[in-house]
Amino acid sequence: MKNNELKIKDELQEESLFNGSLGRRSFLQYAGVSAAGMALVAAGCKKDRGYPDMNAGATLDFKDDFGVLNYAYALEQLEAAFYVKVAAAPPAAFTTAQKAYFQDIQFHEVAHREFFKNALSTAAIGSLEVDFSSIDFTSATSVLGAAMAFEDLGVAAYNGAGVRIKTDAYLVLAGKIVSVEARHAAYIRDIISNGTFADLNSLTALGASNANGLDGALTPDKVLAIAGKYIKTKINVINL
């Protein structure tokens, strides 16, 4: 298992998952191929994880790194589902540039989701059922507000989960993903109100500190309590 983890670390350091030179199709393919090495580690540890049989919903067991990876996978499922829906039928008030950018975010989030799904292999939780009934997808204001909430929460979630990751390669991966989520958050905030892309004062509820120049960080229980509004599937959390 140690050799596989070292191999993953080398692959993550040699080539960024989000290299701008990759085309959209190659981008998604890369997510699957790179995850294959991680899948070997996940499959090898699956047999002794000892998940409880809760009959319904998804279980996030934070006793090891795979619990954190499944937590990230759950959040990426939520974001991907949202952006796929927006990209398929954007609000009429969206500009051409905004439509194109939301298409790009869609590809990023789908790549994140598929990476974790393939990496976790048989250790992955199932697909989550989402609930976007509180979002008016015909309204640019509603869609942008939801997008800002998802991105800000995503950044705080990755930052808060980092301390729980024990494997260097997974921590590197989380750092690469959270930086992309932060780019999304900054862009969306700027669409809503130009020049507010770096406003940390409005993120104190998520743990941000403008005085110290630090973004927010929330523990998984707090993140899931907020995200639960948009998730129908019951999520069981143990060993947190």
XYZ file of C-alpha atoms in Angstrom:
240
model
C 0.000 0.000 0.000
C 2.860 2.383 0.819
C 4.348 1.996 -2.679
C 0.991 2.818 -4.288
C 0.654 5.963 -2.169
C 4.135 7.102 -3.204
C 3.257 6.501 -6.844
C 0.122 8.614 -6.494
C 2.102 11.392 -4.854
C 4.602 11.427 -7.733
C 1.805 11.550 -10.324
C 0.063 14.432 -8.567
C 3.294 16.412 -8.337
C 4.308 15.798 -11.955
C 1.108 16.945 -13.628
C -1.690 19.139 -12.326
C -5.214 17.805 -12.626
C -6.247 21.257 -13.747
C -3.516 21.973 -16.301
C -4.833 24.662 -18.619
C -3.397 22.893 -21.657
C -5.820 20.010 -21.247
C -8.929 20.091 -23.416
C -12.314 19.507 -21.823
C -12.547 15.904 -23.011
C -8.964 15.161 -21.974
C -9.617 16.916 -18.685
C -12.350 14.464 -17.770
C -10.376 11.494 -19.071
C -7.378 12.574 -16.992
C -9.545 12.609 -13.874
C -10.445 8.975 -14.416
C -6.992 7.746 -15.394
C -5.156 9.472 -12.546
C -7.655 8.127 -10.059
C -6.829 4.547 -11.021
C -3.747 4.501 -8.805
C -5.689 5.797 -5.835
C -8.395 3.213 -6.487
C -5.871 0.457 -5.827
C -5.237 1.845 -2.373
C -8.950 2.287 -1.662
C -9.825 -1.224 -2.802
C -7.042 -2.693 -0.715
C -8.353 -1.041 2.444
C -12.048 -1.587 1.817
C -12.309 -5.035 3.338
C -11.418 -3.931 6.864
C -13.282 -0.646 7.058
C -16.211 -2.098 9.007
C -19.003 0.233 7.900
C -22.181 -0.194 9.949
C -25.272 -1.359 8.074
C -27.594 1.626 8.276
C -29.862 0.317 5.497
C -30.505 3.727 3.992
C -28.504 6.769 3.027
C -24.756 7.247 2.855
C -22.241 6.759 5.660
C -19.195 8.985 6.096
C -16.745 7.278 8.435
C -14.066 9.761 9.468
C -11.809 7.193 11.111
C -9.350 7.463 8.194
C -8.571 9.300 4.969
C -11.250 7.498 2.989
C -13.925 9.075 5.129
C -12.563 12.498 4.216
C -12.374 11.565 0.527
C -15.995 10.376 0.588
C -16.964 13.611 2.315
C -15.345 15.560 -0.531
C -17.035 13.245 -3.031
C -20.436 14.004 -1.493
C -19.892 17.756 -1.782
C -18.594 17.468 -5.340
C -21.701 15.470 -6.281
C -23.836 18.348 -5.017
C -21.876 21.021 -6.873
C -21.693 19.019 -10.089
C -25.454 18.412 -10.082
C -26.088 22.130 -9.622
C -23.772 23.292 -12.396
C -24.912 20.633 -14.847
C -28.477 21.896 -14.384
C -27.460 25.542 -14.820
C -25.283 24.841 -17.866
C -28.101 22.895 -19.543
C -30.551 25.776 -19.218
C -28.917 29.000 -18.010
C -31.076 31.956 -16.950
C -32.088 34.186 -19.863
C -30.401 37.174 -18.187
C -26.979 35.513 -18.284
C -24.518 37.136 -20.665
C -22.657 35.070 -23.242
C -19.533 35.271 -21.084
C -21.420 34.102 -18.010
C -22.934 31.157 -19.862
C -19.479 30.135 -21.075
C -17.962 30.427 -17.618
C -20.688 28.366 -16.005
C -20.006 25.737 -18.655
C -16.367 25.730 -17.579
C -17.279 25.438 -13.889
C -19.525 22.531 -14.824
C -16.597 20.679 -16.379
C -14.432 21.371 -13.320
C -17.024 20.064 -10.876
C -17.815 16.990 -12.954
C -14.086 16.258 -13.123
C -13.824 16.601 -9.340
C -16.794 14.291 -8.829
C -15.540 11.637 -11.232
C -12.035 11.792 -9.799
C -13.248 10.918 -6.315
C -15.681 8.311 -7.610
C -12.978 6.495 -9.562
C -10.358 6.962 -6.866
C -12.511 5.507 -4.108
C -13.738 2.660 -6.308
C -15.664 0.155 -4.165
C -15.128 2.298 -1.070
C -17.171 5.155 -2.563
C -20.554 6.120 -1.179
C -23.484 5.928 -3.612
C -24.972 8.712 -5.690
C -26.763 11.335 -3.632
C -30.250 12.584 -4.403
C -30.292 16.376 -4.470
C -33.037 18.887 -3.700
C -32.797 22.194 -5.540
C -36.428 23.173 -4.982
C -35.339 26.365 -3.187
C -33.467 27.598 -6.274
C -35.198 29.384 -9.162
C -33.107 28.287 -12.121
C -34.808 30.841 -14.399
C -33.542 33.702 -12.214
C -29.967 34.910 -12.593
C -30.104 36.344 -9.070
C -31.221 33.040 -7.567
C -28.663 31.000 -9.512
C -25.774 33.327 -8.695
C -26.745 33.412 -5.031
C -26.821 29.612 -4.881
C -23.518 29.363 -6.760
C -21.866 31.763 -4.316
C -23.198 29.770 -1.363
C -21.948 26.468 -2.819
C -18.491 27.793 -3.666
C -17.943 29.623 -0.377
C -19.070 26.536 1.537
C -16.865 24.297 -0.604
C -13.772 26.348 0.196
C -14.551 26.288 3.918
C -15.210 22.534 3.732
C -11.860 21.670 2.131
C -9.993 24.004 4.465
C -11.678 22.486 7.488
C -11.074 18.906 6.356
C -7.381 19.334 5.602
C -6.331 18.686 9.200
C -7.996 15.256 9.030
C -5.964 14.061 6.033
C -2.988 11.902 6.953
C -1.678 10.965 3.497
C 0.463 13.605 1.795
C -0.783 12.758 -1.690
C -4.405 13.290 -0.689
C -3.537 16.594 0.985
C -1.845 17.764 -2.218
C -4.947 16.806 -4.184
C -7.234 18.649 -1.759
C -5.050 21.752 -2.070
C -5.296 21.668 -5.852
C -9.067 21.347 -5.743
C -9.761 23.971 -3.072
C -7.730 26.541 -4.999
C -9.969 25.958 -8.029
C -13.084 26.260 -5.859
C -11.727 29.570 -4.553
C -11.292 30.810 -8.140
C -14.935 29.966 -8.802
C -16.042 31.734 -5.624
C -14.095 34.889 -6.494
C -15.486 35.066 -10.030
C -19.092 34.552 -8.947
C -18.796 37.151 -6.209
C -17.465 39.617 -8.765
C -20.433 38.977 -11.080
C -22.829 39.671 -8.229
C -20.992 42.813 -7.096
C -17.943 43.970 -9.020
C -14.820 44.289 -6.886
C -15.991 42.024 -4.051
C -14.024 38.954 -5.178
C -11.668 39.210 -2.196
C -14.214 40.303 0.414
C -13.544 38.240 3.532
C -15.671 40.354 5.861
C -18.813 38.755 4.482
C -17.438 35.266 5.212
C -16.898 35.479 8.957
C -19.760 32.999 9.491
C -17.635 30.472 7.626
C -14.584 31.214 9.743
C -12.846 33.777 7.517
C -10.655 36.497 9.025
C -10.099 39.649 7.001
C -7.608 41.013 9.538
C -5.416 37.932 9.158
C -6.081 37.434 5.454
C -7.421 33.932 6.040
C -10.309 32.217 4.288
C -12.954 30.246 6.135
C -12.699 26.722 7.517
C -15.583 24.644 8.864
C -15.715 21.181 10.409
C -17.631 18.523 8.442
C -20.627 18.502 10.814
C -21.170 22.241 10.283
C -20.734 21.957 6.511
C -23.163 19.067 6.221
C -25.725 20.912 8.344
C -25.667 23.778 5.830
C -25.501 21.583 2.718
C -28.286 19.356 4.025
C -30.836 21.803 2.660
C -29.926 20.612 -0.825
C -29.486 16.877 -0.172
C -32.392 14.413 0.087
C -30.233 11.400 0.821
C -29.687 10.750 4.516
C -26.028 11.143 5.422
C -24.796 9.235 8.460
C -21.617 10.547 10.092
C -19.516 8.400 12.426
C -16.111 8.720 14.096
C -16.065 12.463 13.666
